[in-house]
Structures are given as structure tokens and as C-alpha cells.
Coordinates of C-alpha atoms and ligand atoms in Angstrom, one line a residue:
Chain A
M1 CA 110.4 60.5 170.9
I2 CA 108.6 57.5 169.6
I3 CA 108.4 59.0 166.2
L4 CA 112.1 59.6 166.3
F5 CA 112.9 56.0 167.2
F6 CA 110.6 54.8 164.5
K7 CA 112.3 57.1 162.0
R8 CA 115.7 55.7 163.0
A9 CA 114.5 52.2 162.6
L10 CA 113.1 52.9 159.2
E11 CA 116.4 54.6 158.2
D12 CA 118.2 51.5 159.1
F13 CA 115.9 49.4 156.9
R14 CA 116.8 51.8 154.0
N15 CA 120.5 51.6 154.7
N16 CA 120.6 47.8 154.9
R17 CA 118.0 46.9 152.3
L18 CA 119.3 43.5 151.3
L19 CA 119.9 42.4 154.8
N20 CA 116.5 43.4 155.9
F21 CA 114.9 41.9 152.9
I22 CA 116.5 38.5 153.7
T23 CA 115.4 38.8 157.3
L24 CA 111.9 39.6 156.2
L25 CA 111.9 36.7 153.9
T26 CA 113.0 34.3 156.6
I27 CA 110.4 35.5 159.1
S28 CA 107.7 35.4 156.4
L29 CA 108.6 31.9 155.5
S30 CA 108.7 30.8 159.1
I31 CA 105.4 32.3 159.8
L32 CA 104.0 30.8 156.6
I33 CA 105.1 27.4 157.6
V34 CA 104.0 27.6 161.2
S35 CA 100.6 29.1 160.4
T36 CA 100.1 26.5 157.6
F37 CA 100.6 23.9 160.2
I38 CA 98.2 25.6 162.6
L39 CA 95.6 25.9 159.9
F40 CA 96.1 22.3 159.0
F41 CA 95.9 21.3 162.6
I42 CA 92.7 23.2 163.3
N43 CA 90.9 21.9 160.3
T44 CA 92.0 18.3 160.8
S45 CA 91.0 18.3 164.4
D46 CA 87.7 19.7 163.3
M47 CA 87.4 16.9 160.9
M48 CA 88.5 14.3 163.5
N49 CA 86.0 15.6 165.9
F50 CA 83.3 15.4 163.3
W51 CA 84.1 11.8 162.6
K52 CA 84.5 11.0 166.2
K53 CA 81.1 12.3 167.0
G54 CA 79.8 9.9 164.4
L55 CA 81.7 7.0 165.8
R56 CA 79.5 4.1 166.5
I57 CA 79.7 0.4 166.3
M58 CA 77.3 -1.5 164.1
V59 CA 76.6 -4.9 165.5
Y60 CA 75.2 -7.5 163.0
M61 CA 73.4 -10.5 164.4
K62 CA 73.7 -14.0 163.2
P63 CA 70.8 -14.9 160.9
D64 CA 69.4 -17.7 163.2
I65 CA 68.8 -15.5 166.2
A66 CA 65.1 -15.2 166.9
P67 CA 63.5 -11.8 167.2
S68 CA 62.4 -12.6 170.7
E69 CA 66.1 -12.8 171.8
M70 CA 66.9 -9.4 170.5
P71 CA 66.0 -7.3 173.6
D72 CA 68.3 -9.6 175.6
V73 CA 71.3 -9.1 173.3
G74 CA 70.5 -5.4 173.3
R75 CA 70.7 -5.3 177.1
Q76 CA 73.9 -7.3 177.1
I77 CA 75.6 -4.8 174.8
K78 CA 74.2 -1.9 176.7
S79 CA 75.7 -3.2 179.9
L80 CA 79.3 -3.0 178.5
E81 CA 81.4 -0.2 179.7
G82 CA 81.5 2.8 177.4
V83 CA 78.2 2.2 175.6
R84 CA 75.8 5.1 175.8
S85 CA 72.9 3.8 173.8
V86 CA 71.8 0.9 171.7
R87 CA 69.2 1.1 169.0
F88 CA 67.8 -2.0 167.3
I89 CA 67.5 -1.9 163.6
S90 CA 65.5 -4.9 162.3
K91 CA 66.4 -6.3 159.0
E92 CA 63.0 -5.2 157.6
A93 CA 63.7 -1.6 158.7
A94 CA 67.1 -1.8 157.2
L95 CA 65.7 -3.0 153.9
R96 CA 63.1 -0.2 153.9
Q97 CA 65.8 2.3 154.5
L98 CA 68.0 0.9 151.8
K99 CA 65.1 0.9 149.3
S100 CA 64.3 4.5 150.0
Q101 CA 67.9 5.5 149.7
M102 CA 68.1 3.8 146.3
K103 CA 64.8 4.8 144.8
R104 CA 66.2 4.9 141.3
Q105 CA 67.4 1.4 141.4
T106 CA 64.2 -0.2 142.9
S107 CA 64.4 -2.8 140.2
L108 CA 67.4 -4.3 142.0
F109 CA 65.1 -5.2 144.9
E110 CA 62.1 -6.4 142.9
N111 CA 63.4 -9.9 142.6
L112 CA 64.4 -10.3 146.2
D113 CA 62.5 -13.3 147.6
K114 CA 64.3 -13.1 150.9
N115 CA 65.7 -10.1 152.9
P116 CA 69.5 -10.4 152.7
L117 CA 70.2 -8.0 155.4
P118 CA 70.9 -9.0 159.0
D119 CA 69.3 -7.6 162.2
A120 CA 71.6 -5.1 163.7
F121 CA 72.2 -2.9 166.7
E122 CA 73.6 0.6 166.3
T123 CA 75.7 1.3 169.4
Q124 CA 76.6 4.8 170.4
L125 CA 79.5 5.4 172.7
N126 CA 80.2 7.6 175.7
A127 CA 82.2 10.6 174.9
N128 CA 85.2 9.4 176.8
F129 CA 85.2 6.2 174.8
Q130 CA 85.7 7.9 171.5
R131 CA 89.4 7.2 171.5
W132 CA 90.5 4.8 168.9
E133 CA 92.1 2.2 171.2
K134 CA 89.0 2.1 173.5
L135 CA 86.8 1.8 170.6
E136 CA 88.7 -1.1 169.3
A137 CA 88.7 -2.9 172.6
L138 CA 84.9 -2.5 173.0
A139 CA 84.3 -3.8 169.5
T140 CA 86.3 -6.9 170.3
Q141 CA 84.2 -7.4 173.4
I142 CA 80.9 -7.1 171.5
E143 CA 82.2 -9.4 168.8
A144 CA 82.8 -12.1 171.4
L145 CA 79.1 -12.3 172.2
D146 CA 77.4 -15.5 170.9
A147 CA 74.6 -13.9 169.0
V148 CA 76.9 -11.6 167.1
Q149 CA 78.0 -12.3 163.6
E150 CA 80.1 -9.3 162.9
V151 CA 80.9 -5.8 164.1
E152 CA 81.7 -2.9 162.0
Y153 CA 83.2 0.2 163.5
G154 CA 84.5 3.4 161.9
Q155 CA 86.6 2.7 159.0
Q156 CA 90.0 1.1 159.1
W157 CA 91.6 4.2 157.6
L158 CA 90.2 6.3 160.3
G159 CA 92.4 4.5 162.8
R160 CA 95.4 4.8 160.6
F161 CA 94.6 8.4 159.9
N162 CA 94.5 8.9 163.7
Q163 CA 98.1 7.8 164.0
I164 CA 99.3 9.9 161.1
F165 CA 97.5 12.8 162.6
H166 CA 99.4 12.4 165.8
L167 CA 102.7 12.1 163.9
F168 CA 101.8 15.3 162.0
T169 CA 101.1 17.1 165.3
L170 CA 104.5 16.1 166.6
A171 CA 106.3 17.0 163.5
G172 CA 104.4 20.3 163.5
Y173 CA 105.5 21.2 167.0
T174 CA 109.1 20.3 166.1
M175 CA 108.9 22.4 163.0
C176 CA 107.4 25.4 164.8
G177 CA 110.3 25.1 167.3
I178 CA 112.9 25.0 164.6
F179 CA 111.5 27.9 162.7
F180 CA 111.1 29.9 165.8
M181 CA 114.7 29.5 166.6
A182 CA 115.8 30.1 163.0
A183 CA 113.8 33.4 162.9
V184 CA 115.2 34.6 166.2
F185 CA 118.7 33.7 165.0
I186 CA 118.2 35.5 161.7
V187 CA 116.9 38.6 163.3
A188 CA 119.7 38.6 165.9
N189 CA 122.2 38.3 163.1
T190 CA 120.7 41.2 161.1
I191 CA 120.6 43.4 164.2
R192 CA 124.2 42.4 164.9
L193 CA 125.3 43.5 161.4
V194 CA 123.3 46.7 161.7
I195 CA 125.0 47.4 165.0
Y196 CA 128.3 46.7 163.4
S197 CA 127.5 49.1 160.5
R198 CA 126.5 51.8 162.9
R199 CA 129.3 51.3 165.4
D200 CA 130.9 54.7 164.8
E201 CA 127.5 56.4 165.2
I202 CA 126.8 54.5 168.4
E203 CA 130.1 55.5 169.7
I204 CA 129.4 59.2 168.9
M205 CA 126.0 59.0 170.4
R206 CA 127.5 57.8 173.6
L207 CA 130.1 60.5 173.6
V208 CA 127.5 63.2 173.3
G209 CA 125.6 61.9 176.3
A210 CA 123.0 59.6 174.8
A211 CA 121.6 57.1 177.3
E212 CA 121.8 53.4 176.5
H213 CA 118.0 53.1 176.0
F214 CA 118.1 55.9 173.5
I215 CA 120.6 54.0 171.5
K216 CA 118.9 50.6 171.9
I217 CA 115.3 51.4 171.4
P218 CA 115.6 51.9 167.6
F219 CA 117.1 48.4 167.3
Y220 CA 114.1 47.0 169.3
F221 CA 111.8 48.8 167.0
Q222 CA 113.6 47.2 164.0
G223 CA 113.1 43.8 165.5
L224 CA 109.4 44.4 166.2
I225 CA 108.8 45.9 162.8
Q226 CA 110.5 43.0 161.1
G227 CA 108.4 40.6 163.2
A228 CA 105.2 42.3 162.4
A229 CA 105.9 42.8 158.7
G230 CA 107.1 39.2 158.4
A231 CA 104.0 37.9 160.0
G232 CA 101.8 40.1 157.8
I233 CA 103.5 38.8 154.6
G234 CA 103.4 35.2 155.7
L235 CA 99.8 35.3 156.7
A236 CA 98.9 37.1 153.6
I237 CA 100.4 34.4 151.4
L238 CA 98.7 31.7 153.5
F239 CA 95.4 33.5 153.1
T240 CA 95.8 33.8 149.4
V241 CA 96.5 30.1 149.0
Y242 CA 93.7 29.2 151.4
W243 CA 91.3 31.5 149.6
Y244 CA 92.3 30.1 146.2
M245 CA 91.9 26.5 147.4
A246 CA 88.6 27.1 149.3
S247 CA 87.0 28.7 146.2
N248 CA 88.1 25.8 144.0
I249 CA 86.9 22.9 146.1
E250 CA 83.8 21.6 144.4
P251 CA 80.7 22.4 146.4
G252 CA 78.7 19.4 147.5
S253 CA 81.8 17.3 148.4
F254 CA 82.8 16.9 151.9
S255 CA 83.4 20.6 152.3
G256 CA 79.7 20.9 152.6
L257 CA 79.7 18.8 155.7
I258 CA 82.6 20.5 157.4
A259 CA 83.3 24.1 156.6
I260 CA 87.1 24.5 156.2
R261 CA 87.9 27.6 158.0
F262 CA 90.8 30.1 158.1
L263 CA 92.6 31.1 161.3
S264 CA 90.4 33.1 163.6
V265 CA 91.1 36.8 164.1
P266 CA 92.4 36.2 167.7
M267 CA 94.6 33.5 166.3
V268 CA 96.0 35.8 163.6
G269 CA 96.6 38.4 166.3
V270 CA 98.4 35.9 168.4
I271 CA 100.6 34.9 165.5
I272 CA 101.5 38.5 164.7
L273 CA 102.3 39.2 168.4
L274 CA 104.4 36.0 168.5
S275 CA 106.3 37.0 165.5
M276 CA 106.9 40.5 167.0
L277 CA 108.2 38.7 170.1
V278 CA 110.6 36.8 167.9
G279 CA 111.8 40.1 166.4
W280 CA 112.2 41.6 169.8
F281 CA 114.0 38.6 171.2
G282 CA 116.4 38.6 168.3
S283 CA 117.2 42.2 168.9
Y284 CA 117.6 41.6 172.6
I285 CA 120.1 38.8 172.1
S286 CA 122.2 40.9 169.7
L287 CA 122.1 44.0 171.9
K288 CA 123.0 42.0 174.9
Q289 CA 125.9 40.5 173.2
Y290 CA 127.3 43.4 171.0
L291 CA 126.2 46.6 172.7
K292 CA 128.0 46.3 175.9
V293 CA 128.8 49.6 177.6
Chain B
M1 CA 144.8 78.6 196.3
I2 CA 143.0 75.4 195.5
E3 CA 141.1 75.5 198.8
A4 CA 140.1 79.2 198.4
D5 CA 138.7 78.6 195.0
A6 CA 136.9 75.4 195.7
K7 CA 133.5 76.9 195.2
R8 CA 134.4 78.5 191.9
S9 CA 136.1 75.4 190.5
I10 CA 134.4 73.3 187.9
I11 CA 137.2 70.8 187.1
R12 CA 139.7 69.6 189.7
M13 CA 142.2 66.8 189.3
F14 CA 144.3 65.4 192.2
H15 CA 147.3 63.3 191.6
V16 CA 145.8 61.7 188.5
H17 CA 147.9 59.1 186.7
H18 CA 146.9 57.3 183.5
N19 CA 148.6 54.4 181.8
Y20 CA 148.0 52.7 178.5
G21 CA 149.4 49.3 179.3
T22 CA 152.9 50.1 180.5
K23 CA 153.0 53.5 178.7
K24 CA 152.6 56.3 181.2
A25 CA 150.4 58.9 179.5
L26 CA 149.6 61.1 182.5
I27 CA 151.8 61.4 185.6
D28 CA 150.6 62.9 188.8
I29 CA 148.4 65.6 187.4
T30 CA 146.9 68.1 189.9
L31 CA 145.0 71.0 188.5
D32 CA 142.1 73.3 189.0
I33 CA 140.0 74.9 186.4
L34 CA 137.5 77.7 187.4
K35 CA 134.1 78.3 186.1
N36 CA 134.1 80.4 183.0
D37 CA 137.8 79.9 182.6
F38 CA 139.3 80.0 179.1
V39 CA 142.2 77.5 179.2
F40 CA 144.7 76.2 176.7
L41 CA 146.1 72.8 177.3
T42 CA 149.3 72.8 175.4
G43 CA 152.3 70.6 174.8
P44 CA 153.9 68.7 172.0
S45 CA 152.2 65.9 170.3
G46 CA 152.1 62.9 172.5
A47 CA 152.2 64.9 175.7
G48 CA 148.9 63.6 176.9
K49 CA 146.5 66.4 176.1
T50 CA 143.9 64.2 174.4
T51 CA 144.2 61.6 177.2
L52 CA 143.5 64.3 179.8
L53 CA 140.4 65.5 178.0
R54 CA 139.2 61.9 177.6
L55 CA 139.5 61.3 181.3
L56 CA 137.2 64.3 182.0
Y57 CA 134.2 62.8 180.1
L58 CA 135.1 59.3 181.2
A59 CA 136.1 58.0 177.7
E60 CA 139.0 56.7 179.8
P61 CA 138.4 55.4 183.3
V62 CA 139.9 57.2 186.3
S63 CA 142.1 54.5 187.7
E64 CA 144.4 56.5 189.9
G65 CA 143.8 59.9 191.6
Q66 CA 140.6 61.9 191.8
V67 CA 138.7 63.9 189.2
L68 CA 135.9 66.2 190.2
I69 CA 133.6 67.7 187.6
D70 CA 131.1 70.2 188.7
G71 CA 130.9 68.4 192.1
M72 CA 130.8 64.9 190.7
N73 CA 133.6 62.6 191.7
L74 CA 134.3 60.6 188.5
S75 CA 135.5 57.5 190.4
R76 CA 132.0 57.2 191.8
V77 CA 129.9 57.8 188.8
P78 CA 127.8 54.7 188.1
R79 CA 127.7 53.5 184.5
Q80 CA 124.1 54.6 183.9
R81 CA 124.9 58.2 185.0
I82 CA 127.8 58.6 182.5
P83 CA 125.4 60.1 179.9
L84 CA 124.4 62.8 182.4
L85 CA 128.1 63.6 183.0
R86 CA 128.7 63.9 179.3
R87 CA 125.8 66.3 178.9
K88 CA 127.8 68.8 181.0
F89 CA 130.3 68.9 178.1
G90 CA 130.2 70.1 174.6
I91 CA 133.1 68.2 172.9
I92 CA 134.8 69.1 169.7
F93 CA 136.8 66.1 168.8
Q94 CA 140.1 66.2 167.0
D95 CA 138.6 64.1 164.1
Y96 CA 135.2 65.9 164.3
K97 CA 133.3 62.6 164.8
L98 CA 130.4 63.6 162.7
I99 CA 127.9 60.9 161.6
A100 CA 128.5 60.5 157.9
N101 CA 125.1 59.3 156.9
R102 CA 123.1 61.9 158.8
T103 CA 122.6 65.4 157.7
V104 CA 124.3 68.4 159.3
F105 CA 121.0 69.2 161.0
D106 CA 120.6 65.7 162.4
N107 CA 124.1 65.6 163.6
V108 CA 123.5 68.7 165.7
S109 CA 120.0 67.8 166.8
L110 CA 121.2 64.4 168.1
V111 CA 122.5 66.0 171.2
L112 CA 119.2 67.5 172.1
E113 CA 117.3 64.4 171.1
A114 CA 119.5 62.3 173.4
A115 CA 118.8 64.7 176.2
G116 CA 115.1 64.2 175.6
K117 CA 114.2 67.7 174.5
K118 CA 111.0 68.5 172.7
R119 CA 110.9 68.7 168.9
R120 CA 109.8 72.3 168.7
L121 CA 112.7 73.4 171.0
I122 CA 115.2 71.2 169.1
Q123 CA 114.1 72.8 165.8
K124 CA 114.6 76.2 167.2
R125 CA 117.9 75.6 168.9
V126 CA 119.5 73.8 166.0
N127 CA 118.5 76.4 163.5
G128 CA 119.9 79.0 165.9
V129 CA 123.4 77.4 166.3
L130 CA 123.6 76.6 162.6
R131 CA 123.0 80.2 161.9
L132 CA 125.7 81.1 164.5
V133 CA 128.3 79.0 162.8
S134 CA 127.1 80.1 159.3
M135 CA 126.0 76.6 158.3
E136 CA 122.3 77.2 158.0
D137 CA 122.5 76.9 154.2
R138 CA 124.1 73.5 154.4
Q139 CA 121.9 71.9 157.0
A140 CA 120.6 69.2 154.7
A141 CA 124.1 68.3 153.5
F142 CA 126.0 65.2 154.7
P143 CA 129.3 65.7 156.4
P144 CA 131.5 64.0 153.8
S145 CA 130.5 66.6 151.3
L146 CA 131.7 69.5 153.5
S147 CA 135.2 71.0 153.7
G148 CA 137.3 70.6 156.8
G149 CA 136.5 74.0 158.1
E150 CA 132.7 73.4 157.5
Q151 CA 132.8 70.1 159.3
Q152 CA 134.6 71.7 162.2
R153 CA 131.9 74.4 162.3
V154 CA 129.3 71.7 162.5
A155 CA 131.2 70.1 165.3
V156 CA 131.3 73.4 167.1
A157 CA 127.5 73.7 166.6
R158 CA 127.0 70.3 168.0
A159 CA 129.2 71.1 171.0
I160 CA 127.4 74.2 171.9
V161 CA 123.8 73.4 171.0
G162 CA 123.0 71.8 174.4
D163 CA 124.3 74.9 176.2
P164 CA 126.9 72.9 178.1
K165 CA 128.8 74.2 181.1
I166 CA 132.1 73.1 179.7
I167 CA 133.5 73.1 176.2
L168 CA 136.3 70.8 175.4
A169 CA 138.1 71.3 172.1
D170 CA 140.8 68.9 171.0
E171 CA 143.1 70.6 168.4
P172 CA 140.1 72.5 167.0
T173 CA 142.2 74.3 164.4
G174 CA 144.5 71.5 163.8
S175 CA 144.0 71.0 160.1
L176 CA 142.3 74.2 159.2
D177 CA 143.6 77.2 157.2
D178 CA 144.0 80.5 159.0
D179 CA 140.6 81.9 158.1
S180 CA 138.8 78.8 159.3
S181 CA 140.9 78.7 162.5
E182 CA 140.0 82.3 163.2
S183 CA 136.3 81.7 162.8
I184 CA 136.4 78.6 165.1
M185 CA 138.3 80.6 167.7
K186 CA 135.8 83.4 167.5
L187 CA 133.0 80.9 168.1
L188 CA 134.8 79.4 171.1
H189 CA 135.4 82.8 172.5
G190 CA 131.8 83.6 172.0
V191 CA 130.6 80.7 174.2
H192 CA 133.1 81.7 176.8
I193 CA 131.7 85.2 176.9
R194 CA 128.2 83.7 177.4
G195 CA 129.5 81.9 180.5
A196 CA 130.9 78.5 179.5
T197 CA 134.2 77.1 180.6
V198 CA 136.4 76.5 177.6
I199 CA 139.3 74.1 177.4
I200 CA 141.3 74.0 174.2
A201 CA 144.0 71.4 173.7
T202 CA 146.5 72.5 171.1
H203 CA 150.1 72.3 170.3
D204 CA 149.9 75.5 168.3
K205 CA 151.7 78.2 170.2
T206 CA 150.8 81.0 167.7
L207 CA 147.1 80.3 168.3
I208 CA 147.6 80.8 172.0
R209 CA 149.5 84.0 171.4
K210 CA 146.8 85.3 169.2
T211 CA 144.0 84.6 171.6
G212 CA 145.5 84.8 175.1
G213 CA 144.2 83.0 178.1
R214 CA 145.4 80.6 180.8
V215 CA 147.9 78.0 179.6
L216 CA 148.5 74.6 181.1
N217 CA 151.7 73.1 179.8
L218 CA 152.0 69.4 179.5
R219 CA 155.2 67.6 178.7
Q220 CA 155.5 63.8 178.5
G221 CA 152.5 63.3 180.7
R222 CA 153.5 65.8 183.4
L223 CA 152.0 69.3 184.1
E224 CA 155.0 71.6 183.7
G225 CA 153.2 74.7 185.1
S226 CA 150.6 77.2 184.2
S227 CA 150.9 80.8 183.0
I228 CA 148.6 83.5 181.8
I229 CA 149.3 84.7 178.3
E230 CA 148.1 88.2 177.5
K231 CA 146.5 88.5 174.2
H232 CA 148.7 90.7 172.0
Y233 CA 146.6 90.8 169.0
D234 CA 144.2 93.3 167.7
N235 CA 140.8 93.1 169.3
S236 CA 138.9 93.7 166.1
I237 CA 138.2 90.0 165.5
F238 CA 136.2 89.6 168.6
Ligands
ADP301 N1 144.7 54.2 173.1 C1 146.0 54.3 173.4 N2 146.7 53.1 173.6 C2 148.0 53.2 173.8 N3 148.7 54.4 173.9 C3 148.1 55.5 173.7 C4 146.7 55.5 173.4 N4 146.3 56.8 173.3 C5 147.4 57.5 173.5 N5 148.4 56.8 173.8 C6 149.8 57.3 174.1 O1 149.7 58.1 175.2 C7 150.5 59.3 175.0 C8 149.6 60.5 175.1 O2 148.8 60.5 174.0 P1 147.7 61.7 173.7 O3 147.0 61.9 174.9 O4 147.0 61.3 172.5 O5 148.7 62.9 173.4 P2 148.4 64.3 172.7 O6 147.0 64.4 172.5 O7 149.0 65.3 173.6 O8 149.1 64.2 171.4 C9 151.2 59.1 173.7 O9 152.5 58.6 173.9 C10 150.3 58.1 172.9 O10 151.1 57.3 172.1
MG302 MG1 145.8 64.7 170.8

């Protein structure tokens, strides 16, 4: 029975090639766009998380603060809400680190008669404070301390990026919604036209005693097949593009820090199922509307 | 007579009327058709023959009067049971109603597929009836490539493949030459012999005279009486 329904559905594809090609194209495109968004979303939030984990506030002391006052300032910072830990970095330690980082340019430091670096505190934040707005507020608080010359936190662009990221997310959801509806509409329309082209046949099937489900199931199959095939094609294109780009990013750049990843297998499964649901739903709408008894 | 034959009846109509808009197509029809009857429904074109047949398989709703088919009251058949009612019938439509883009084999097998029969059985049954109507060589052909007589034989094959209790044939010889008509009538007679009730709507009086059987006469939507016509024709064709 299943084989029979499957056969009928395939026959309909053959008999309405152009129509089904266009449908397939639309679904593939929708899936491509939606999954591109998801891929982008996953990788950007990966990146955001990575950066957020590294979020800290560097607090630079005024040069005239005596070393003996440092523990006091440290405690003051520590007592602020949202601060997890404070680490003192003396200007000597900072210079040592800088020198070791710039071994090749040691000549730069040879003529230094005075350490130009300030004493500093590296302030780590509590997990729940790693939101941009809170970070900003805390930094202002620290900057207001007498002994503090300057604070440096994150990078300005990270904040802006954060906003853009949220905008993208919103746009992404909207786009997903629109393409979902477009795909359902296109499938529904295709099925409607197939129903129309087969109206005599459907009439005959009814007259010889075919039950409604017997008539309808092949149409559902068509919707499901279109959904699955469209998802397959869309994801295949995305993967090809991803694979091409991933293998062309120079190694050693930031891709070494964060692995850019493709959609996980369950995710791919979910997308295919969702796409099949779109196909089914499109068929359902058409059958409901045009195959009244 | 109706009461006495109740058990043997397969189709009964009581005071059935049918209108198309304001046009009265059937007026106060009461009739009784027995199991394994061989009945001609006759009358000039426009008399209501097709309408009467269509009522039986609920292609038209029963809006006035009662129709009983094999114990089912058609006024009380819920929508989802209409397919079951229709499987009691093998219908030969006036315009054949074959599916143009399916092969002869698929047109015939459709009936059994719809009834949920197993593939093996379907294969066997369809091959059997196609042989019976001498269409086994054309089973892969598509209906538009067949002659009228061939299409009608496929229609007969489709009507009888499910072994229905009742065969309805609407002008089965309408547009066929004499040889084709004769072979169709032979086939219908054959299923009658094997136990089916056969109802043939036709305006062709000579066909009735050739074959013989019970005749119900329709005229302008009314049943004008029934008679038995003896076959006065040489038996050799059956
Ligand atoms: N679908 C329809 N709509 C309106 N009138 C119809 C329809 N079908 C049949 N009729 C009319 O009903 C009458 C009976 O038609 P029909 O049953 O087809 O007669 P027959 O089969 O005996 O030629 C005719 O007058 C015909 O014009
Ligand atoms: Mg007619």
C-alpha cells in the first residue's frame, strides 16, 4: 500500500515536472536561507561566548599611588557587585611580560630609564555580569574610584557588535517566519494545481469506491517528499559553501581559536523534519480547501 | 409482491423524486429489483435513466423518498461509508470514465487497490478479467489509444474485477458497432450467470429484444410499468 502511494506521488512529480521543480527550488532556497541563518547564529554566539568568557576590566592606577595602598584599592574593587576576582599586576610584572612577549624587539626597551607602565588590577566578573550593559555600569563605578586613572574593558566594537548581533537575530527570526510561510504557500499551491490536473481521476476514484484517505495520502506523500528533497538540496548547498569557506580560511588566524562548526547532525535532522512538516502542512491546506467530499 | 420478495430484493425504491433545480428528473419512482435480476432500464433520452442509476450509488443525493441497497438505507449512509456502498457496484459509465494517463492495467487494478486488496491478488484478478474481456494484450496501453469498443471492454473489466453484487451499465452499447455491442452484452450476461444483479440503462429497443430480460420503462421521469421480454434470438451467442 505504502509502495503504491509512493509510486503515485512519484508519478505526479513526473507529470508536473516544471511545477514540482519550482516548488523544490523554493523549498531549497528557503531551507538554504534559514539554515544559513542558523549556522551564522550558532557560530556567532559561539564567538560571543568566547569573548564574553574573556571579558574583564583592566583597571590602571594613577602613577602617584604608593604600592602600600594597592591591597586597599584591590579590596575596594573586589567589594563591588559583580566582581569575581581581582588580580594585581605590578608595573614591573607588566614590563617583564611585555619584554618577554616582544623578545625580538628588546632593543626598544634598552633605553628605558623609567618603567612607563602603570600598576593595574585585572578584574574578572561574575558570570551573570557578563552582559554588556552591566559591564559598562561596573566599569563606570570603578573609574570613579580616586586611585584609578583609567579603566579599559572589552573593546568598543564588541559592544556595537553585540547590538548588531541582536538585530541580526531578530531579522533572522523574521526571515525564518517569512520563508516558512512562503514555502507552505508554494507547496499548497503546487498541490492545488496537481489536484486540479487530476480532478477527473479523483472523481473516478471516488466513483469506484476509493476512500478519502486513499485519494489523499499520495498528495501528503508529495508534500513530504518535496519537503525532504528541498531540505536535502538546501543543506547540501550550504554545506558545500561552508566546506569551501572553511578550507580557505588561513590557518592560524582566529579560526584557530574558535573552531567554526557546521550544523550538528541532530540539527540537520530537525531542519529536514521541519521542512517535511512544511510540505505536509502545504498539502494539508490544499486538500482541506480543494478536496471537499 | 414487494413484501413477499423483501428478502430477495437487492434494490428497492419507494416514492423517490429527484429534481435538478426546478427540473423534475424523477417523479415518484417505486421499484424493486431482485438479487440476480437482469434488468433493462429503458426510455427515450432525457427520461431519467442516468439519474436513477446515479441515485443508487449516491452520485446524486436521495432527497425525497427511500432507496434501499442490499439492506442499506441511502438516506442514512454517512459520508465516510459512501465508498463502501460504491464497492457493492461495478459501474460502466456512459462515457467510460477511464483515467487517460494510466494504463489499462492500472485503470482496472485501481478498484482493488482502493478496496485495500493485496498486490498478489490484484495481479491475478486483473490479469484474469483482462483475459476475459480479451484485452490482456493491451494491458500496458493508455485508454486514449484504444478504440471505443476496447475502452468499453476495459470499463467492463473494471466494473467486474471487484466481483460486485450489482453491475450498473449506462448505455453500454451506445456508441459501439454491432460486433462490439454483442461482445459487451455477452460479458454482462456472463456476470449475470455468475450471480450478479445487472441493470442496463439503454434507449436501444433492439438490444433488449435481442437479449431479453425484465424491462423497466421510464418516460419523462415516471416509471411507466415493467414487463418481461422473452429473448427471441438465437442462443448461440451465449
Ligand atoms: N446535472 C444536471 N443538471 C440539470 N439537469 C439535468 C442534469 N442531469 C440531467 N438533467 C436533466 O434531467 C433529465 C433526465 O436526465 P438523464 O437522467 O440524464 O436522462 P437519460 O439518462 O434517460 O437520458 C433530463 O431532462 C436532463 O436534461
Ligand atoms: Mg443517460
